[in-house]
Amino acid sequence: MDKEAGLPKGFETVDSLPQPELVNKFFIATRLLQAPLEELLNEFKPTCLVADIFYPWTTEAAAKFGIPRLVFHGTGFFSLSALECVRLYQPYNTVSGETDPFVIPDLPGGIELTRSQLPDFVKDNVLNDLTQLLKKARESELKSYGVVVNSFYELEPVYADYYRNGLGRKAWHIGLVSLCNKETEEKVQRGKGVSIDEHKCLKWLDSKKPDSVVYVCFGSVADFNSTQLKEVAVALEAAGQYYVDIYTFLFAIY
């Protein structure tokens, strides 16, 4: 399958790819999994199929066997709602400058963004492999039975309700899915091999005054070299704030 997709052997996650240009080939490789997946569906005859948003072809696979496909979203209701409102209303076209703020229409909370905070492919309507994939993912989601979201209601009740009622999406919150990992070895794997003392992290955080810690999140597929990380650390130190990488912290406490 690696050879068919033109992907180097042994790379099984996006963040492990040696060059960003290989991302499209990676998703081509995942599409080649449809046939073996259908063999499994035929063999085990499950009652439903839960598949990540980036596998749009699974909606078609599930339909062949008359079972519903549920789309899994690793992010929460707020980001899903904000993304959909930006897509629907394109408020970035109402401002001329990159730093001019605009309010996301229809989204509760009066959330403001600027054009500079949006990806180029969104504000410039770029057509490439990524946007084609996102388009297919959105279309397959609308055809699916519903979505399951890695969140819990108490965290974002306003946006959970808006996503269901305002946007009319059939959705269930099932998070945090990381809570299913109980053993230390499982937690280390989730943290890319980084072992953190969760009690030490919580103790350190509890020792700080309210609003004195900055949470820094680079995303689950970010890959920085030591020089880049040093520059980020220097900038944060210059800001005079305590800081912690949110992903490292969450990997530790959950």
PDB file of N, CA and C in Angstrom, residues 137-237:
ATOM      1  N   ALA A 137     -14.732  15.640   3.281  1.00  0.00           N
ATOM      2  CA  ALA A 137     -15.039  15.299   4.672  1.00  0.00           C
ATOM      3  C   ALA A 137     -16.353  15.927   5.099  1.00  0.00           C
ATOM      4  N   ARG A 138     -16.572  17.177   4.712  1.00  0.00           N
ATOM      5  CA  ARG A 138     -17.812  17.865   5.070  1.00  0.00           C
ATOM      6  C   ARG A 138     -19.009  17.210   4.392  1.00  0.00           C
ATOM      7  N   GLU A 139     -18.862  16.863   3.122  1.00  0.00           N
ATOM      8  CA  GLU A 139     -19.959  16.227   2.390  1.00  0.00           C
ATOM      9  C   GLU A 139     -20.299  14.864   2.981  1.00  0.00           C
ATOM     10  N   SER A 140     -19.264  14.101   3.357  1.00  0.00           N
ATOM     11  CA  SER A 140     -19.521  12.774   3.912  1.00  0.00           C
ATOM     12  C   SER A 140     -20.146  12.875   5.299  1.00  0.00           C
ATOM     13  N   GLU A 141     -19.789  13.942   6.030  1.00  0.00           N
ATOM     14  CA  GLU A 141     -20.383  14.134   7.361  1.00  0.00           C
ATOM     15  C   GLU A 141     -21.876  14.397   7.245  1.00  0.00           C
ATOM     16  N   LEU A 142     -22.267  15.212   6.274  1.00  0.00           N
ATOM     17  CA  LEU A 142     -23.684  15.526   6.084  1.00  0.00           C
ATOM     18  C   LEU A 142     -24.479  14.293   5.675  1.00  0.00           C
ATOM     19  N   LYS A 143     -23.821  13.326   5.028  1.00  0.00           N
ATOM     20  CA  LYS A 143     -24.489  12.091   4.617  1.00  0.00           C
ATOM     21  C   LYS A 143     -24.487  11.034   5.726  1.00  0.00           C
ATOM     22  N   SER A 144     -23.664  11.245   6.746  1.00  0.00           N
ATOM     23  CA  SER A 144     -23.534  10.241   7.806  1.00  0.00           C
ATOM     24  C   SER A 144     -24.704  10.334   8.791  1.00  0.00           C
ATOM     25  N   TYR A 145     -24.753   9.385   9.714  1.00  0.00           N
ATOM     26  CA  TYR A 145     -25.852   9.342  10.687  1.00  0.00           C
ATOM     27  C   TYR A 145     -25.736  10.476  11.696  1.00  0.00           C
ATOM     28  N   GLY A 146     -24.519  10.844  12.063  1.00  0.00           N
ATOM     29  CA  GLY A 146     -24.305  11.892  13.046  1.00  0.00           C
ATOM     30  C   GLY A 146     -22.843  11.962  13.428  1.00  0.00           C
ATOM     31  N   VAL A 147     -22.544  12.748  14.447  1.00  0.00           N
ATOM     32  CA  VAL A 147     -21.160  12.927  14.863  1.00  0.00           C
ATOM     33  C   VAL A 147     -21.011  12.692  16.360  1.00  0.00           C
ATOM     34  N   VAL A 148     -19.832  12.222  16.740  1.00  0.00           N
ATOM     35  CA  VAL A 148     -19.479  12.120  18.153  1.00  0.00           C
ATOM     36  C   VAL A 148     -18.294  13.048  18.380  1.00  0.00           C
ATOM     37  N   VAL A 149     -18.341  13.805  19.470  1.00  0.00           N
ATOM     38  CA  VAL A 149     -17.384  14.877  19.709  1.00  0.00           C
ATOM     39  C   VAL A 149     -16.592  14.609  20.977  1.00  0.00           C
ATOM     40  N   ASN A 150     -15.286  14.826  20.889  1.00  0.00           N
ATOM     41  CA  ASN A 150     -14.390  14.604  22.025  1.00  0.00           C
ATOM     42  C   ASN A 150     -14.497  15.768  23.000  1.00  0.00           C
ATOM     43  N   SER A 151     -15.637  15.863  23.672  1.00  0.00           N
ATOM     44  CA  SER A 151     -15.891  16.946  24.613  1.00  0.00           C
ATOM     45  C   SER A 151     -16.922  16.477  25.623  1.00  0.00           C
ATOM     46  N   PHE A 152     -17.202  17.325  26.634  1.00  0.00           N
ATOM     47  CA  PHE A 152     -18.275  17.003  27.571  1.00  0.00           C
ATOM     48  C   PHE A 152     -19.132  18.248  27.769  1.00  0.00           C
ATOM     49  N   TYR A 153     -20.405  18.041  28.051  1.00  0.00           N
ATOM     50  CA  TYR A 153     -21.395  19.120  28.014  1.00  0.00           C
ATOM     51  C   TYR A 153     -21.058  20.256  28.970  1.00  0.00           C
ATOM     52  N   GLU A 154     -20.594  19.915  30.163  1.00  0.00           N
ATOM     53  CA  GLU A 154     -20.331  20.943  31.175  1.00  0.00           C
ATOM     54  C   GLU A 154     -19.222  21.906  30.755  1.00  0.00           C
ATOM     55  N   LEU A 155     -18.358  21.485  29.847  1.00  0.00           N
ATOM     56  CA  LEU A 155     -17.252  22.330  29.399  1.00  0.00           C
ATOM     57  C   LEU A 155     -17.735  23.462  28.503  1.00  0.00           C
ATOM     58  N   GLU A 156     -18.700  23.189  27.628  1.00  0.00           N
ATOM     59  CA  GLU A 156     -19.126  24.180  26.640  1.00  0.00           C
ATOM     60  C   GLU A 156     -20.603  24.006  26.308  1.00  0.00           C
ATOM     61  N   PRO A 157     -21.496  24.133  27.303  1.00  0.00           N
ATOM     62  CA  PRO A 157     -22.919  23.877  27.073  1.00  0.00           C
ATOM     63  C   PRO A 157     -23.543  24.758  26.003  1.00  0.00           C
ATOM     64  N   VAL A 158     -23.138  26.035  25.954  1.00  0.00           N
ATOM     65  CA  VAL A 158     -23.720  26.964  24.974  1.00  0.00           C
ATOM     66  C   VAL A 158     -23.421  26.497  23.550  1.00  0.00           C
ATOM     67  N   TYR A 159     -22.190  26.034  23.317  1.00  0.00           N
ATOM     68  CA  TYR A 159     -21.795  25.649  21.965  1.00  0.00           C
ATOM     69  C   TYR A 159     -22.245  24.236  21.626  1.00  0.00           C
ATOM     70  N   ALA A 160     -22.388  23.386  22.637  1.00  0.00           N
ATOM     71  CA  ALA A 160     -22.961  22.058  22.390  1.00  0.00           C
ATOM     72  C   ALA A 160     -24.407  22.205  21.930  1.00  0.00           C
ATOM     73  N   ASP A 161     -25.150  23.095  22.613  1.00  0.00           N
ATOM     74  CA  ASP A 161     -26.544  23.333  22.223  1.00  0.00           C
ATOM     75  C   ASP A 161     -26.626  23.999  20.857  1.00  0.00           C
ATOM     76  N   TYR A 162     -25.733  24.947  20.596  1.00  0.00           N
ATOM     77  CA  TYR A 162     -25.762  25.649  19.309  1.00  0.00           C
ATOM     78  C   TYR A 162     -25.445  24.699  18.164  1.00  0.00           C
ATOM     79  N   TYR A 163     -24.461  23.833  18.355  1.00  0.00           N
ATOM     80  CA  TYR A 163     -24.073  22.903  17.298  1.00  0.00           C
ATOM     81  C   TYR A 163     -25.252  21.994  16.941  1.00  0.00           C
ATOM     82  N   ARG A 164     -25.998  21.570  17.964  1.00  0.00           N
ATOM     83  CA  ARG A 164     -27.138  20.680  17.716  1.00  0.00           C
ATOM     84  C   ARG A 164     -28.348  21.451  17.192  1.00  0.00           C
ATOM     85  N   ASN A 165     -28.700  22.526  17.895  1.00  0.00           N
ATOM     86  CA  ASN A 165     -29.943  23.226  17.581  1.00  0.00           C
ATOM     87  C   ASN A 165     -29.758  24.338  16.548  1.00  0.00           C
ATOM     88  N   GLY A 166     -28.707  25.136  16.704  1.00  0.00           N
ATOM     89  CA  GLY A 166     -28.478  26.240  15.781  1.00  0.00           C
ATOM     90  C   GLY A 166     -28.037  25.770  14.410  1.00  0.00           C
ATOM     91  N   LEU A 167     -27.123  24.789  14.375  1.00  0.00           N
ATOM     92  CA  LEU A 167     -26.615  24.281  13.105  1.00  0.00           C
ATOM     93  C   LEU A 167     -27.327  23.008  12.654  1.00  0.00           C
ATOM     94  N   GLY A 168     -28.169  22.467  13.546  1.00  0.00           N
ATOM     95  CA  GLY A 168     -28.972  21.309  13.171  1.00  0.00           C
ATOM     96  C   GLY A 168     -28.201  20.025  12.985  1.00  0.00           C
ATOM     97  N   ARG A 169     -27.114  19.855  13.756  1.00  0.00           N
ATOM     98  CA  ARG A 169     -26.311  18.639  13.623  1.00  0.00           C
ATOM     99  C   ARG A 169     -26.690  17.618  14.700  1.00  0.00           C
ATOM    100  N   LYS A 170     -26.819  16.379  14.306  1.00  0.00           N
ATOM    101  CA  LYS A 170     -27.065  15.297  15.253  1.00  0.00           C
ATOM    102  C   LYS A 170     -25.722  14.916  15.866  1.00  0.00           C
ATOM    103  N   ALA A 171     -25.560  15.196  17.162  1.00  0.00           N
ATOM    104  CA  ALA A 171     -24.237  15.025  17.773  1.00  0.00           C
ATOM    105  C   ALA A 171     -24.341  14.556  19.210  1.00  0.00           C
ATOM    106  N   TRP A 172     -23.321  13.816  19.622  1.00  0.00           N
ATOM    107  CA  TRP A 172     -23.193  13.327  20.993  1.00  0.00           C
ATOM    108  C   TRP A 172     -21.800  13.666  21.519  1.00  0.00           C
ATOM    109  N   HIS A 173     -21.722  14.093  22.774  1.00  0.00           N
ATOM    110  CA  HIS A 173     -20.417  14.341  23.385  1.00  0.00           C
ATOM    111  C   HIS A 173     -19.993  13.077  24.135  1.00  0.00           C
ATOM    112  N   ILE A 174     -18.765  12.637  23.903  1.00  0.00           N
ATOM    113  CA  ILE A 174     -18.286  11.384  24.499  1.00  0.00           C
ATOM    114  C   ILE A 174     -16.955  11.554  25.220  1.00  0.00           C
ATOM    115  N   GLY A 175     -16.524  12.810  25.384  1.00  0.00           N
ATOM    116  CA  GLY A 175     -15.174  13.045  25.941  1.00  0.00           C
ATOM    117  C   GLY A 175     -15.131  13.062  27.443  1.00  0.00           C
ATOM    118  N   LEU A 176     -13.949  13.164  27.973  1.00  0.00           N
ATOM    119  CA  LEU A 176     -12.721  13.152  27.171  1.00  0.00           C
ATOM    120  C   LEU A 176     -12.296  11.716  26.895  1.00  0.00           C
ATOM    121  N   VAL A 177     -12.043  11.408  25.613  1.00  0.00           N
ATOM    122  CA  VAL A 177     -11.729  10.030  25.275  1.00  0.00           C
ATOM    123  C   VAL A 177     -10.392   9.596  25.864  1.00  0.00           C
ATOM    124  N   SER A 178      -9.534  10.561  26.217  1.00  0.00           N
ATOM    125  CA  SER A 178      -8.238  10.209  26.805  1.00  0.00           C
ATOM    126  C   SER A 178      -8.391   9.570  28.179  1.00  0.00           C
ATOM    127  N   LEU A 179      -9.565   9.728  28.792  1.00  0.00           N
ATOM    128  CA  LEU A 179      -9.782   9.136  30.118  1.00  0.00           C
ATOM    129  C   LEU A 179      -9.796   7.613  30.072  1.00  0.00           C
ATOM    130  N   CYS A 180      -9.959   7.054  28.868  1.00  0.00           N
ATOM    131  CA  CYS A 180      -9.959   5.593  28.776  1.00  0.00           C
ATOM    132  C   CYS A 180      -8.561   5.024  28.980  1.00  0.00           C
ATOM    133  N   ASN A 181      -7.535   5.844  28.843  1.00  0.00           N
ATOM    134  CA  ASN A 181      -6.154   5.408  29.080  1.00  0.00           C
ATOM    135  C   ASN A 181      -5.818   5.553  30.558  1.00  0.00           C
ATOM    136  N   LYS A 182      -5.654   4.436  31.231  1.00  0.00           N
ATOM    137  CA  LYS A 182      -5.422   4.457  32.670  1.00  0.00           C
ATOM    138  C   LYS A 182      -3.984   4.149  33.051  1.00  0.00           C
ATOM    139  N   GLU A 183      -3.345   3.294  32.277  1.00  0.00           N
ATOM    140  CA  GLU A 183      -2.004   2.852  32.640  1.00  0.00           C
ATOM    141  C   GLU A 183      -0.952   3.869  32.209  1.00  0.00           C
ATOM    142  N   THR A 184       0.149   3.912  32.955  1.00  0.00           N
ATOM    143  CA  THR A 184       1.228   4.857  32.664  1.00  0.00           C
ATOM    144  C   THR A 184       1.770   4.670  31.259  1.00  0.00           C
ATOM    145  N   GLU A 185       1.915   3.408  30.837  1.00  0.00           N
ATOM    146  CA  GLU A 185       2.452   3.127  29.516  1.00  0.00           C
ATOM    147  C   GLU A 185       1.567   3.704  28.422  1.00  0.00           C
ATOM    148  N   GLU A 186       0.230   3.627  28.608  1.00  0.00           N
ATOM    149  CA  GLU A 186      -0.695   4.180  27.633  1.00  0.00           C
ATOM    150  C   GLU A 186      -0.578   5.699  27.577  1.00  0.00           C
ATOM    151  N   LYS A 187      -0.415   6.331  28.749  1.00  0.00           N
ATOM    152  CA  LYS A 187      -0.298   7.783  28.803  1.00  0.00           C
ATOM    153  C   LYS A 187       0.982   8.257  28.127  1.00  0.00           C
ATOM    154  N   VAL A 188       2.048   7.507  28.296  1.00  0.00           N
ATOM    155  CA  VAL A 188       3.316   7.870  27.676  1.00  0.00           C
ATOM    156  C   VAL A 188       3.197   7.796  26.163  1.00  0.00           C
ATOM    157  N   GLN A 189       2.506   6.775  25.644  1.00  0.00           N
ATOM    158  CA  GLN A 189       2.323   6.649  24.205  1.00  0.00           C
ATOM    159  C   GLN A 189       1.529   7.835  23.657  1.00  0.00           C
ATOM    160  N   ARG A 190       0.544   8.292  24.440  1.00  0.00           N
ATOM    161  CA  ARG A 190      -0.254   9.430  24.017  1.00  0.00           C
ATOM    162  C   ARG A 190       0.582  10.697  23.980  1.00  0.00           C
ATOM    163  N   GLY A 191       1.579  10.758  24.817  1.00  0.00           N
ATOM    164  CA  GLY A 191       2.433  11.933  24.886  1.00  0.00           C
ATOM    165  C   GLY A 191       3.690  11.806  24.069  1.00  0.00           C
ATOM    166  N   LYS A 192       3.669  10.938  23.042  1.00  0.00           N
ATOM    167  CA  LYS A 192       4.814  10.737  22.164  1.00  0.00           C
ATOM    168  C   LYS A 192       6.068  10.348  22.940  1.00  0.00           C
ATOM    169  N   GLY A 193       5.885   9.496  23.938  1.00  0.00           N
ATOM    170  CA  GLY A 193       7.036   8.981  24.669  1.00  0.00           C
ATOM    171  C   GLY A 193       7.503   9.856  25.812  1.00  0.00           C
ATOM    172  N   VAL A 194       6.797  10.953  26.089  1.00  0.00           N
ATOM    173  CA  VAL A 194       7.201  11.850  27.171  1.00  0.00           C
ATOM    174  C   VAL A 194       6.491  11.435  28.454  1.00  0.00           C
ATOM    175  N   SER A 195       7.250  11.050  29.452  1.00  0.00           N
ATOM    176  CA  SER A 195       6.673  10.638  30.735  1.00  0.00           C
ATOM    177  C   SER A 195       6.685  11.822  31.700  1.00  0.00           C
ATOM    178  N   ILE A 196       5.524  12.189  32.201  1.00  0.00           N
ATOM    179  CA  ILE A 196       5.389  13.343  33.084  1.00  0.00           C
ATOM    180  C   ILE A 196       4.740  12.896  34.390  1.00  0.00           C
ATOM    181  N   ASP A 197       5.214  13.440  35.503  1.00  0.00           N
ATOM    182  CA  ASP A 197       4.624  13.176  36.805  1.00  0.00           C
ATOM    183  C   ASP A 197       3.381  14.050  36.941  1.00  0.00           C
ATOM    184  N   GLU A 198       2.187  13.437  36.832  1.00  0.00           N
ATOM    185  CA  GLU A 198       0.969  14.225  36.835  1.00  0.00           C
ATOM    186  C   GLU A 198       0.751  14.971  38.141  1.00  0.00           C
ATOM    187  N   HIS A 199       1.113  14.350  39.252  1.00  0.00           N
ATOM    188  CA  HIS A 199       0.916  15.006  40.550  1.00  0.00           C
ATOM    189  C   HIS A 199       1.828  16.224  40.680  1.00  0.00           C
ATOM    190  N   LYS A 200       3.031  16.109  40.151  1.00  0.00           N
ATOM    191  CA  LYS A 200       3.965  17.226  40.187  1.00  0.00           C
ATOM    192  C   LYS A 200       3.432  18.384  39.339  1.00  0.00           C
ATOM    193  N   CYS A 201       2.847  18.059  38.187  1.00  0.00           N
ATOM    194  CA  CYS A 201       2.285  19.092  37.322  1.00  0.00           C
ATOM    195  C   CYS A 201       1.141  19.831  38.014  1.00  0.00           C
ATOM    196  N   LEU A 202       0.241  19.065  38.621  1.00  0.00           N
ATOM    197  CA  LEU A 202      -0.894  19.676  39.305  1.00  0.00           C
ATOM    198  C   LEU A 202      -0.446  20.498  40.506  1.00  0.00           C
ATOM    199  N   LYS A 203       0.522  19.994  41.239  1.00  0.00           N
ATOM    200  CA  LYS A 203       1.046  20.722  42.394  1.00  0.00           C
ATOM    201  C   LYS A 203       1.668  22.037  41.957  1.00  0.00           C
ATOM    202  N   TRP A 204       2.426  21.991  40.856  1.00  0.00           N
ATOM    203  CA  TRP A 204       3.057  23.198  40.332  1.00  0.00           C
ATOM    204  C   TRP A 204       1.992  24.208  39.907  1.00  0.00           C
ATOM    205  N   LEU A 205       0.949  23.747  39.212  1.00  0.00           N
ATOM    206  CA  LEU A 205      -0.101  24.647  38.749  1.00  0.00           C
ATOM    207  C   LEU A 205      -0.873  25.253  39.922  1.00  0.00           C
ATOM    208  N   ASP A 206      -1.170  24.438  40.931  1.00  0.00           N
ATOM    209  CA  ASP A 206      -1.909  24.915  42.098  1.00  0.00           C
ATOM    210  C   ASP A 206      -1.126  25.948  42.903  1.00  0.00           C
ATOM    211  N   SER A 207       0.193  25.941  42.753  1.00  0.00           N
ATOM    212  CA  SER A 207       1.024  26.879  43.526  1.00  0.00           C
ATOM    213  C   SER A 207       1.032  28.277  42.918  1.00  0.00           C
ATOM    214  N   LYS A 208       0.493  28.422  41.698  1.00  0.00           N
ATOM    215  CA  LYS A 208       0.515  29.716  41.029  1.00  0.00           C
ATOM    216  C   LYS A 208      -0.775  30.496  41.276  1.00  0.00           C
ATOM    217  N   LYS A 209      -0.669  31.806  41.217  1.00  0.00           N
ATOM    218  CA  LYS A 209      -1.824  32.674  41.410  1.00  0.00           C
ATOM    219  C   LYS A 209      -2.770  32.554  40.205  1.00  0.00           C
ATOM    220  N   PRO A 210      -4.073  32.820  40.430  1.00  0.00           N
ATOM    221  CA  PRO A 210      -5.023  32.781  39.310  1.00  0.00           C
ATOM    222  C   PRO A 210      -4.603  33.745  38.192  1.00  0.00           C
ATOM    223  N   ASP A 211      -4.800  33.326  36.976  1.00  0.00           N
ATOM    224  CA  ASP A 211      -4.494  34.135  35.785  1.00  0.00           C
ATOM    225  C   ASP A 211      -3.012  34.443  35.619  1.00  0.00           C
ATOM    226  N   SER A 212      -2.150  33.619  36.202  1.00  0.00           N
ATOM    227  CA  SER A 212      -0.708  33.881  36.091  1.00  0.00           C
ATOM    228  C   SER A 212       0.015  32.885  35.200  1.00  0.00           C
ATOM    229  N   VAL A 213      -0.706  31.891  34.678  1.00  0.00           N
ATOM    230  CA  VAL A 213      -0.083  30.863  33.840  1.00  0.00           C
ATOM    231  C   VAL A 213      -0.642  30.952  32.423  1.00  0.00           C
ATOM    232  N   VAL A 214       0.251  30.946  31.443  1.00  0.00           N
ATOM    233  CA  VAL A 214      -0.142  30.965  30.039  1.00  0.00           C
ATOM    234  C   VAL A 214      -0.111  29.538  29.502  1.00  0.00           C
ATOM    235  N   TYR A 215      -1.202  29.093  28.890  1.00  0.00           N
ATOM    236  CA  TYR A 215      -1.242  27.771  28.270  1.00  0.00           C
ATOM    237  C   TYR A 215      -0.896  27.916  26.788  1.00  0.00           C
ATOM    238  N   VAL A 216       0.065  27.162  26.331  1.00  0.00           N
ATOM    239  CA  VAL A 216       0.521  27.241  24.953  1.00  0.00           C
ATOM    240  C   VAL A 216       0.179  25.934  24.246  1.00  0.00           C
ATOM    241  N   CYS A 217      -0.582  26.030  23.162  1.00  0.00           N
ATOM    242  CA  CYS A 217      -0.987  24.832  22.429  1.00  0.00           C
ATOM    243  C   CYS A 217      -0.534  24.920  20.983  1.00  0.00           C
ATOM    244  N   PHE A 218       0.296  23.981  20.550  1.00  0.00           N
ATOM    245  CA  PHE A 218       0.780  23.957  19.172  1.00  0.00           C
ATOM    246  C   PHE A 218       0.034  22.937  18.320  1.00  0.00           C
ATOM    247  N   GLY A 219      -0.891  22.189  18.901  1.00  0.00           N
ATOM    248  CA  GLY A 219      -1.607  21.180  18.139  1.00  0.00           C
ATOM    249  C   GLY A 219      -0.939  19.817  18.231  1.00  0.00           C
ATOM    250  N   SER A 220      -1.689  18.807  17.840  1.00  0.00           N
ATOM    251  CA  SER A 220      -1.231  17.431  18.034  1.00  0.00           C
ATOM    252  C   SER A 220      -0.231  16.959  16.994  1.00  0.00           C
ATOM    253  N   VAL A 221      -0.060  17.699  15.890  1.00  0.00           N
ATOM    254  CA  VAL A 221       0.879  17.267  14.859  1.00  0.00           C
ATOM    255  C   VAL A 221       2.022  18.259  14.661  1.00  0.00           C
ATOM    256  N   ALA A 222       2.186  19.177  15.603  1.00  0.00           N
ATOM    257  CA  ALA A 222       3.278  20.150  15.497  1.00  0.00           C
ATOM    258  C   ALA A 222       4.625  19.456  15.693  1.00  0.00           C
ATOM    259  N   ASP A 223       5.619  19.918  14.950  1.00  0.00           N
ATOM    260  CA  ASP A 223       6.952  19.326  15.030  1.00  0.00           C
ATOM    261  C   ASP A 223       7.980  20.454  14.962  1.00  0.00           C
ATOM    262  N   PHE A 224       8.548  20.832  16.105  1.00  0.00           N
ATOM    263  CA  PHE A 224       9.502  21.925  16.176  1.00  0.00           C
ATOM    264  C   PHE A 224      10.899  21.385  16.439  1.00  0.00           C
ATOM    265  N   ASN A 225      11.886  22.041  15.851  1.00  0.00           N
ATOM    266  CA  ASN A 225      13.253  21.682  16.204  1.00  0.00           C
ATOM    267  C   ASN A 225      13.665  22.442  17.455  1.00  0.00           C
ATOM    268  N   SER A 226      14.820  22.119  17.999  1.00  0.00           N
ATOM    269  CA  SER A 226      15.250  22.697  19.273  1.00  0.00           C
ATOM    270  C   SER A 226      15.425  24.208  19.195  1.00  0.00           C
ATOM    271  N   THR A 227      15.898  24.704  18.053  1.00  0.00           N
ATOM    272  CA  THR A 227      16.090  26.146  17.889  1.00  0.00           C
ATOM    273  C   THR A 227      14.766  26.894  17.941  1.00  0.00           C
ATOM    274  N   GLN A 228      13.755  26.347  17.275  1.00  0.00           N
ATOM    275  CA  GLN A 228      12.438  26.982  17.274  1.00  0.00           C
ATOM    276  C   GLN A 228      11.827  26.976  18.666  1.00  0.00           C
ATOM    277  N   LEU A 229      11.931  25.844  19.362  1.00  0.00           N
ATOM    278  CA  LEU A 229      11.382  25.758  20.719  1.00  0.00           C
ATOM    279  C   LEU A 229      12.078  26.728  21.658  1.00  0.00           C
ATOM    280  N   LYS A 230      13.387  26.895  21.476  1.00  0.00           N
ATOM    281  CA  LYS A 230      14.139  27.835  22.316  1.00  0.00           C
ATOM    282  C   LYS A 230      13.642  29.260  22.100  1.00  0.00           C
ATOM    283  N   GLU A 231      13.387  29.628  20.854  1.00  0.00           N
ATOM    284  CA  GLU A 231      12.888  30.968  20.552  1.00  0.00           C
ATOM    285  C   GLU A 231      11.516  31.200  21.175  1.00  0.00           C
ATOM    286  N   VAL A 232      10.655  30.183  21.119  1.00  0.00           N
ATOM    287  CA  VAL A 232       9.334  30.296  21.739  1.00  0.00           C
ATOM    288  C   VAL A 232       9.481  30.472  23.252  1.00  0.00           C
ATOM    289  N   ALA A 233      10.360  29.675  23.857  1.00  0.00           N
ATOM    290  CA  ALA A 233      10.578  29.763  25.303  1.00  0.00           C
ATOM    291  C   ALA A 233      11.115  31.137  25.704  1.00  0.00           C
ATOM    292  N   VAL A 234      12.053  31.674  24.926  1.00  0.00           N
ATOM    293  CA  VAL A 234      12.617  32.998  25.217  1.00  0.00           C
ATOM    294  C   VAL A 234      11.528  34.067  25.163  1.00  0.00           C
ATOM    295  N   ALA A 235      10.642  33.963  24.162  1.00  0.00           N
ATOM    296  CA  ALA A 235       9.557  34.935  24.023  1.00  0.00           C
ATOM    297  C   ALA A 235       8.592  34.861  25.195  1.00  0.00           C
ATOM    298  N   LEU A 236       8.280  33.649  25.619  1.00  0.00           N
ATOM    299  CA  LEU A 236       7.365  33.493  26.752  1.00  0.00           C
ATOM    300  C   LEU A 236       7.984  34.002  28.051  1.00  0.00           C
ATOM    301  N   GLU A 237       9.267  33.718  28.229  1.00  0.00           N
ATOM    302  CA  GLU A 237       9.956  34.225  29.415  1.00  0.00           C
ATOM    303  C   GLU A 237       9.999  35.748  29.418  1.00  0.00           C
TER     304      GLU A 237
END
